[in-house]
Amino acid sequence: MAEVKLFNKWDYDDVEVSDVALSDYIAVKEKKHHMYLPHTAGRYQVKRFRKTQCPIVERLTNSLMRKGRNNGKKLMALRIVKHAFEIIHLLTDKNPLQVVVDAIINAGPREDSTRVGSAGTSRRQAVDVSPLRRVNQAIYLLTTGAREASFRNIKTVAECLANELINASKESSNSYAIKKKDEIERVAKSNR
């Protein structure tokens, strides 16, 4: 059987998830997560933790359909992801899938603060972040960063998404997601 490649172009085989904690939550290694298009129409919200089975590129795609006017426009999101992957490949010569995985590993905050309140007094308490939440938050921050960068700007969303992913995979502070993650971790550190 022919090798399944994303967009018939990008190979799944050489993608490594370098963070052990997130390896179960970034669905990219197993055979069933390999597909030509990140559009499965799967029911990933039915059960808790079902979304960990959703291929990681599809989760990225779904997260792009935000802000009212883009609701449900998955084909538009698909096109954006496809273009972004092309741009990533042109800029870095790496497999875009690997760049995405690295970006998600780097962009998820490892420590967060929650509100602990009793009888009218509330203070922040630092807590560790579960691996699933790290992945969820990383995807959210990456797409939000791309969306904000392209808003009222000549750059397309695809270009901004590509930049965001490349910067996040390098842990460069030019990335919105990395900035946010650092800020979240800094606040958590001060509330230990």
CSV table of C-alpha atoms in Angstrom, one decimal:
chain,number,residue,atom,x,y,z
A,1,MET,CA,0.0,0.0,0.0
A,2,ALA,CA,1.2,3.5,-0.8
A,3,GLU,CA,2.6,5.7,1.9
A,4,VAL,CA,-0.1,8.0,3.3
A,5,LYS,CA,1.2,11.5,3.3
A,6,LEU,CA,-0.5,14.7,4.5
A,7,PHE,CA,-1.7,16.7,1.5
A,8,ASN,CA,0.0,13.9,-0.5
A,9,LYS,CA,3.2,15.6,0.3
A,10,TRP,CA,4.4,15.5,3.9
A,11,ASP,CA,5.7,12.3,5.4
A,12,TYR,CA,4.5,11.1,8.8
A,13,ASP,CA,7.2,8.6,9.4
A,14,ASP,CA,10.1,10.9,10.4
A,15,VAL,CA,8.1,13.0,12.8
A,16,GLU,CA,9.4,12.7,16.4
A,17,VAL,CA,7.5,13.8,19.6
A,18,SER,CA,10.4,14.8,21.7
A,19,ASP,CA,8.4,15.4,24.9
A,20,VAL,CA,7.6,12.1,26.6
A,21,ALA,CA,4.7,13.6,28.6
A,22,LEU,CA,2.9,14.8,25.4
A,23,SER,CA,3.6,11.7,23.3
A,24,ASP,CA,0.2,10.2,24.1
A,25,TYR,CA,-1.6,13.4,23.4
A,26,ILE,CA,-0.1,14.5,20.1
A,27,ALA,CA,-1.7,12.1,17.6
A,28,VAL,CA,0.8,11.8,14.8
A,29,LYS,CA,2.7,8.5,15.2
A,30,GLU,CA,0.2,5.7,14.8
A,31,LYS,CA,-1.1,4.4,11.5
A,32,LYS,CA,-4.7,5.4,12.2
A,33,HIS,CA,-3.6,9.1,12.6
A,34,HIS,CA,-2.1,9.2,9.1
A,35,MET,CA,-4.3,10.8,6.5
A,36,TYR,CA,-4.2,12.8,3.3
A,37,LEU,CA,-6.5,15.6,4.5
A,38,PRO,CA,-7.0,16.7,8.1
A,39,HIS,CA,-10.8,16.4,7.6
A,40,THR,CA,-12.2,13.3,9.2
A,41,ALA,CA,-15.6,14.5,10.5
A,42,GLY,CA,-15.0,12.4,13.6
A,43,ARG,CA,-17.0,12.8,16.7
A,44,TYR,CA,-14.2,13.8,19.0
A,45,GLN,CA,-16.3,15.6,21.6
A,46,VAL,CA,-18.6,12.6,22.5
A,47,LYS,CA,-16.4,11.4,25.3
A,48,ARG,CA,-13.9,12.9,27.6
A,49,PHE,CA,-10.3,12.5,26.2
A,50,ARG,CA,-11.7,11.3,22.9
A,51,LYS,CA,-10.1,14.4,21.4
A,52,THR,CA,-6.6,12.9,22.0
A,53,GLN,CA,-7.4,10.5,19.2
A,54,CYS,CA,-8.0,13.4,16.8
A,55,PRO,CA,-5.0,13.9,14.4
A,56,ILE,CA,-3.0,16.8,15.5
A,57,VAL,CA,-3.2,18.7,12.2
A,58,GLU,CA,-6.9,18.4,12.3
A,59,ARG,CA,-7.1,19.9,15.7
A,60,LEU,CA,-5.0,22.8,14.4
A,61,THR,CA,-7.4,23.1,11.5
A,62,ASN,CA,-10.4,23.1,13.7
A,63,SER,CA,-9.0,25.7,16.0
A,64,LEU,CA,-8.6,28.1,13.0
A,65,MET,CA,-12.4,28.2,12.6
A,66,ARG,CA,-12.9,30.8,15.2
A,67,LYS,CA,-14.4,34.2,15.6
A,68,GLY,CA,-18.0,34.0,14.5
A,69,ARG,CA,-17.7,34.7,10.8
A,70,ASN,CA,-15.4,31.7,10.3
A,71,ASN,CA,-17.5,29.2,12.1
A,72,GLY,CA,-17.8,25.9,10.3
A,73,LYS,CA,-15.6,26.9,7.3
A,74,LYS,CA,-13.4,23.9,7.6
A,75,LEU,CA,-12.4,24.0,3.9
A,76,MET,CA,-11.1,27.5,4.4
A,77,ALA,CA,-9.1,26.4,7.4
A,78,LEU,CA,-7.8,23.4,5.4
A,79,ARG,CA,-6.6,25.8,2.7
A,80,ILE,CA,-4.9,28.0,5.3
A,81,VAL,CA,-3.1,25.0,6.9
A,82,LYS,CA,-2.0,23.7,3.5
A,83,HIS,CA,-0.5,27.1,2.5
A,84,ALA,CA,1.1,27.5,5.8
A,85,PHE,CA,2.8,24.1,5.5
A,86,GLU,CA,4.1,25.1,2.1
A,87,ILE,CA,5.5,28.3,3.5
A,88,ILE,CA,7.1,26.5,6.5
A,89,HIS,CA,8.8,24.1,4.1
A,90,LEU,CA,10.1,26.9,1.9
A,91,LEU,CA,11.4,28.8,4.9
A,92,THR,CA,12.9,26.0,7.0
A,93,ASP,CA,13.4,23.0,4.6
A,94,LYS,CA,12.0,20.9,7.4
A,95,ASN,CA,9.0,18.6,7.4
A,96,PRO,CA,6.2,21.0,8.4
A,97,LEU,CA,4.6,18.2,10.6
A,98,GLN,CA,7.7,18.2,12.7
A,99,VAL,CA,7.7,22.0,13.0
A,100,VAL,CA,4.0,21.8,14.2
A,101,VAL,CA,4.8,19.1,16.7
A,102,ASP,CA,7.8,21.1,18.1
A,103,ALA,CA,5.7,24.3,18.2
A,104,ILE,CA,3.0,22.6,20.2
A,105,ILE,CA,5.5,21.1,22.6
A,106,ASN,CA,7.2,24.5,23.2
A,107,ALA,CA,4.0,26.6,23.3
A,108,GLY,CA,2.1,24.8,26.1
A,109,PRO,CA,2.6,26.3,29.5
A,110,ARG,CA,3.8,23.8,32.1
A,111,GLU,CA,2.6,25.7,35.1
A,112,ASP,CA,-0.4,27.9,35.5
A,113,SER,CA,-2.2,29.6,38.3
A,114,THR,CA,-5.8,29.0,39.5
A,115,ARG,CA,-8.1,31.0,41.8
A,116,VAL,CA,-8.4,29.5,45.2
A,117,GLY,CA,-11.1,31.4,47.1
A,118,SER,CA,-12.8,30.9,50.4
A,119,ALA,CA,-15.2,33.2,52.1
A,120,GLY,CA,-14.7,36.3,50.0
A,121,THR,CA,-10.9,36.2,49.8
A,122,SER,CA,-9.4,34.8,46.7
A,123,ARG,CA,-5.8,34.3,45.8
A,124,ARG,CA,-3.9,32.7,43.0
A,125,GLN,CA,-2.3,29.3,43.5
A,126,ALA,CA,0.2,27.8,41.2
A,127,VAL,CA,-0.7,24.4,39.7
A,128,ASP,CA,0.9,22.0,37.3
A,129,VAL,CA,-0.8,21.7,33.9
A,130,SER,CA,-1.9,18.3,32.6
A,131,PRO,CA,-0.5,17.2,29.3
A,132,LEU,CA,-3.8,17.3,27.5
A,133,ARG,CA,-4.4,20.9,28.6
A,134,ARG,CA,-0.9,21.8,27.5
A,135,VAL,CA,-1.6,20.5,24.0
A,136,ASN,CA,-5.0,22.2,24.0
A,137,GLN,CA,-3.6,25.5,25.2
A,138,ALA,CA,-0.7,25.4,22.8
A,139,ILE,CA,-3.0,24.9,19.8
A,140,TYR,CA,-5.2,27.7,21.0
A,141,LEU,CA,-2.3,30.1,21.6
A,142,LEU,CA,-0.7,29.3,18.2
A,143,THR,CA,-3.9,29.9,16.2
A,144,THR,CA,-4.9,33.0,18.2
A,145,GLY,CA,-1.4,34.4,17.6
A,146,ALA,CA,-1.7,33.8,13.9
A,147,ARG,CA,-5.2,35.3,13.8
A,148,GLU,CA,-4.2,38.5,15.7
A,149,ALA,CA,-1.1,38.9,13.5
A,150,SER,CA,-3.0,38.8,10.3
A,151,PHE,CA,-5.9,41.0,11.4
A,152,ARG,CA,-5.8,44.4,9.7
A,153,ASN,CA,-2.6,43.4,8.0
A,154,ILE,CA,-1.5,42.7,4.4
A,155,LYS,CA,-0.1,39.3,5.4
A,156,THR,CA,-2.4,36.3,4.9
A,157,VAL,CA,-3.4,34.1,7.8
A,158,ALA,CA,-1.3,31.3,6.2
A,159,GLU,CA,1.8,33.4,6.3
A,160,CYS,CA,1.2,34.4,9.9
A,161,LEU,CA,0.4,30.9,11.0
A,162,ALA,CA,3.6,29.7,9.3
A,163,ASN,CA,5.6,32.4,11.1
A,164,GLU,CA,4.0,31.6,14.4
A,165,LEU,CA,4.7,27.9,14.1
A,166,ILE,CA,8.3,28.4,13.0
A,167,ASN,CA,9.0,30.9,15.8
A,168,ALA,CA,7.3,28.7,18.4
A,169,SER,CA,9.3,25.6,17.3
A,170,LYS,CA,12.5,27.6,17.7
A,171,GLU,CA,11.2,29.0,21.1
A,172,SER,CA,11.8,32.5,19.7
A,173,SER,CA,10.0,35.2,21.7
A,174,ASN,CA,8.7,36.7,18.5
A,175,SER,CA,5.9,34.1,18.7
A,176,TYR,CA,2.7,35.2,20.4
A,177,ALA,CA,2.3,31.7,21.9
A,178,ILE,CA,5.7,31.6,23.5
A,179,LYS,CA,5.2,35.1,24.9
A,180,LYS,CA,1.9,34.1,26.4
A,181,LYS,CA,3.4,30.9,27.8
A,182,ASP,CA,6.2,32.7,29.4
A,183,GLU,CA,3.8,35.2,30.9
A,184,ILE,CA,1.6,32.4,32.3
A,185,GLU,CA,4.5,30.6,33.8
A,186,ARG,CA,5.9,33.8,35.3
A,187,VAL,CA,2.6,34.6,37.0
A,188,ALA,CA,2.5,31.0,38.3
A,189,LYS,CA,6.0,31.2,39.6
A,190,SER,CA,5.2,34.3,41.6
A,191,ASN,CA,2.1,32.6,43.1
A,192,ARG,CA,3.8,29.5,44.3
